[in-house]
Amino acid sequence: DSNDKLLEISKQKPKKLLQVIGSTAKKTAVGDIVAFEKKEKYDLINKINTALTNKKINVSMIDVTDSLDIFLNIDDGRLNVTFGSSGNIDSKVAHLAEMVLKIDKKLKGTIDLSYWSAENPKGIFTQK
């Protein structure tokens, strides 16, 4: 849940819960607070998720397998985001939020922010 408590163990991802890929949780039981093996991955997940939540972006998956090549999934697969590195998270998420607002909700596709920087604040949307 939003407080990092393990609610249940399931083979299917429950709707409206964030799926995290690329960070292994330590063995835990239902009702326990989930702890991750690598604190830096946990901190990165929380920082990205907080920024996305603050901009009201409905993220359904975060893949932090490689912190230089982060992937996101928005609106249960409607938009896949190649986020790139973890640099400038707040500014990059703000740019992503503007892009998401401008993309018709009926459209699906990919947003590439992997080359985004403060000097070159651009993202590319490719429709499916």
PDB file of C-alpha atoms in Angstrom, residues 20-115:
ATOM      1  CA  VAL A  20       8.011  -2.118  -8.973  1.00  0.00           C
ATOM      2  CA  ILE A  21      10.567  -3.883 -11.160  1.00  0.00           C
ATOM      3  CA  GLY A  22      14.309  -3.969 -10.596  1.00  0.00           C
ATOM      4  CA  SER A  23      14.454  -3.933  -6.825  1.00  0.00           C
ATOM      5  CA  THR A  24      14.212  -7.018  -4.671  1.00  0.00           C
ATOM      6  CA  ALA A  25      12.232  -6.943  -1.469  1.00  0.00           C
ATOM      7  CA  LYS A  26      13.603  -8.727   1.558  1.00  0.00           C
ATOM      8  CA  LYS A  27      11.578 -11.694   2.719  1.00  0.00           C
ATOM      9  CA  THR A  28       8.521 -10.346   4.438  1.00  0.00           C
ATOM     10  CA  ALA A  29       5.111 -11.500   5.552  1.00  0.00           C
ATOM     11  CA  VAL A  30       1.641 -10.111   4.946  1.00  0.00           C
ATOM     12  CA  GLY A  31       1.108  -7.139   7.265  1.00  0.00           C
ATOM     13  CA  ASP A  32       4.820  -6.271   7.453  1.00  0.00           C
ATOM     14  CA  ILE A  33       6.427  -3.128   6.063  1.00  0.00           C
ATOM     15  CA  VAL A  34       8.347  -4.079   2.917  1.00  0.00           C
ATOM     16  CA  ALA A  35      12.099  -3.473   3.051  1.00  0.00           C
ATOM     17  CA  PHE A  36      14.256  -3.579  -0.051  1.00  0.00           C
ATOM     18  CA  GLU A  37      17.685  -5.183  -0.290  1.00  0.00           C
ATOM     19  CA  LYS A  38      19.215  -2.018  -1.778  1.00  0.00           C
ATOM     20  CA  LYS A  39      18.204   1.172   0.031  1.00  0.00           C
ATOM     21  CA  GLU A  40      19.326   3.375  -2.881  1.00  0.00           C
ATOM     22  CA  LYS A  41      16.825   1.654  -5.192  1.00  0.00           C
ATOM     23  CA  TYR A  42      14.078   2.116  -2.593  1.00  0.00           C
ATOM     24  CA  ASP A  43      14.966   5.803  -2.264  1.00  0.00           C
ATOM     25  CA  LEU A  44      14.938   6.216  -6.070  1.00  0.00           C
ATOM     26  CA  ILE A  45      11.527   4.518  -6.366  1.00  0.00           C
ATOM     27  CA  ASN A  46      10.091   6.755  -3.648  1.00  0.00           C
ATOM     28  CA  LYS A  47      11.558   9.932  -5.145  1.00  0.00           C
ATOM     29  CA  ILE A  48      10.147   9.176  -8.606  1.00  0.00           C
ATOM     30  CA  ASN A  49       6.781   8.017  -7.261  1.00  0.00           C
ATOM     31  CA  THR A  50       6.433  11.091  -5.034  1.00  0.00           C
ATOM     32  CA  ALA A  51       7.191  13.425  -7.953  1.00  0.00           C
ATOM     33  CA  LEU A  52       4.675  11.590 -10.170  1.00  0.00           C
ATOM     34  CA  THR A  53       2.007  11.593  -7.456  1.00  0.00           C
ATOM     35  CA  ASN A  54       2.521  15.316  -6.821  1.00  0.00           C
ATOM     36  CA  LYS A  55       1.854  15.957 -10.528  1.00  0.00           C
ATOM     37  CA  LYS A  56      -1.170  13.618 -10.434  1.00  0.00           C
ATOM     38  CA  ILE A  57       0.324  11.194 -12.947  1.00  0.00           C
ATOM     39  CA  ASN A  58      -1.229   7.722 -12.606  1.00  0.00           C
ATOM     40  CA  VAL A  59       1.885   5.555 -12.729  1.00  0.00           C
ATOM     41  CA  SER A  60       1.234   1.824 -12.710  1.00  0.00           C
ATOM     42  CA  MET A  61       4.811   0.518 -13.082  1.00  0.00           C
ATOM     43  CA  ILE A  62       8.324   1.749 -12.345  1.00  0.00           C
ATOM     44  CA  ASP A  63      11.322  -0.227 -13.602  1.00  0.00           C
ATOM     45  CA  VAL A  64      14.553   0.807 -11.865  1.00  0.00           C
ATOM     46  CA  THR A  65      16.615  -2.191 -12.946  1.00  0.00           C
ATOM     47  CA  ASP A  66      19.120   0.317 -14.360  1.00  0.00           C
ATOM     48  CA  SER A  67      19.070   3.751 -12.688  1.00  0.00           C
ATOM     49  CA  LEU A  68      20.430   5.249 -15.929  1.00  0.00           C
ATOM     50  CA  ASP A  69      17.624   3.710 -17.987  1.00  0.00           C
ATOM     51  CA  ILE A  70      14.383   3.971 -15.984  1.00  0.00           C
ATOM     52  CA  PHE A  71      11.044   2.959 -17.484  1.00  0.00           C
ATOM     53  CA  LEU A  72       7.524   3.926 -16.417  1.00  0.00           C
ATOM     54  CA  ASN A  73       4.069   2.795 -17.346  1.00  0.00           C
ATOM     55  CA  ILE A  74       1.217   5.303 -17.078  1.00  0.00           C
ATOM     56  CA  ASP A  75      -2.527   4.652 -17.024  1.00  0.00           C
ATOM     57  CA  ASP A  76      -2.210   0.856 -17.000  1.00  0.00           C
ATOM     58  CA  GLY A  77      -0.269   0.634 -20.245  1.00  0.00           C
ATOM     59  CA  ARG A  78      -1.691   3.546 -22.193  1.00  0.00           C
ATOM     60  CA  LEU A  79       1.652   5.331 -22.144  1.00  0.00           C
ATOM     61  CA  ASN A  80       5.071   3.755 -21.799  1.00  0.00           C
ATOM     62  CA  VAL A  81       7.788   6.175 -20.761  1.00  0.00           C
ATOM     63  CA  THR A  82      11.490   5.834 -21.393  1.00  0.00           C
ATOM     64  CA  PHE A  83      12.518   8.096 -18.525  1.00  0.00           C
ATOM     65  CA  GLY A  84      16.277   7.816 -18.890  1.00  0.00           C
ATOM     66  CA  SER A  85      18.465   8.606 -15.903  1.00  0.00           C
ATOM     67  CA  SER A  86      17.409   9.714 -12.451  1.00  0.00           C
ATOM     68  CA  GLY A  87      18.927  13.165 -12.927  1.00  0.00           C
ATOM     69  CA  ASN A  88      16.584  16.185 -12.673  1.00  0.00           C
ATOM     70  CA  ILE A  89      13.666  14.008 -11.538  1.00  0.00           C
ATOM     71  CA  ASP A  90      11.362  16.844 -10.474  1.00  0.00           C
ATOM     72  CA  SER A  91      11.899  18.897 -13.650  1.00  0.00           C
ATOM     73  CA  LYS A  92      11.649  15.843 -15.881  1.00  0.00           C
ATOM     74  CA  VAL A  93       8.400  14.747 -14.198  1.00  0.00           C
ATOM     75  CA  ALA A  94       6.996  18.278 -14.567  1.00  0.00           C
ATOM     76  CA  HIS A  95       7.744  18.097 -18.305  1.00  0.00           C
ATOM     77  CA  LEU A  96       6.178  14.631 -18.479  1.00  0.00           C
ATOM     78  CA  ALA A  97       3.039  15.938 -16.740  1.00  0.00           C
ATOM     79  CA  GLU A  98       2.686  18.690 -19.359  1.00  0.00           C
ATOM     80  CA  MET A  99       3.088  16.151 -22.159  1.00  0.00           C
ATOM     81  CA  VAL A 100       0.530  13.755 -20.653  1.00  0.00           C
ATOM     82  CA  LEU A 101      -2.031  16.570 -20.376  1.00  0.00           C
ATOM     83  CA  LYS A 102      -1.587  17.416 -24.070  1.00  0.00           C
ATOM     84  CA  ILE A 103      -1.931  13.818 -25.303  1.00  0.00           C
ATOM     85  CA  ASP A 104      -5.528  12.822 -26.063  1.00  0.00           C
ATOM     86  CA  LYS A 105      -6.667  10.240 -23.490  1.00  0.00           C
ATOM     87  CA  LYS A 106      -7.767   7.943 -26.313  1.00  0.00           C
ATOM     88  CA  LEU A 107      -4.220   7.706 -27.692  1.00  0.00           C
ATOM     89  CA  LYS A 108      -1.649   5.100 -26.718  1.00  0.00           C
ATOM     90  CA  GLY A 109       2.059   5.282 -27.280  1.00  0.00           C
ATOM     91  CA  THR A 110       5.540   5.914 -25.970  1.00  0.00           C
ATOM     92  CA  ILE A 111       7.098   9.021 -24.481  1.00  0.00           C
ATOM     93  CA  ASP A 112      10.872   9.236 -24.697  1.00  0.00           C
ATOM     94  CA  LEU A 113      12.530  11.483 -22.121  1.00  0.00           C
ATOM     95  CA  SER A 114      15.868   9.686 -22.204  1.00  0.00           C
ATOM     96  CA  TYR A 115      17.658  12.664 -23.774  1.00  0.00           C
TER      97      TYR A 115
END
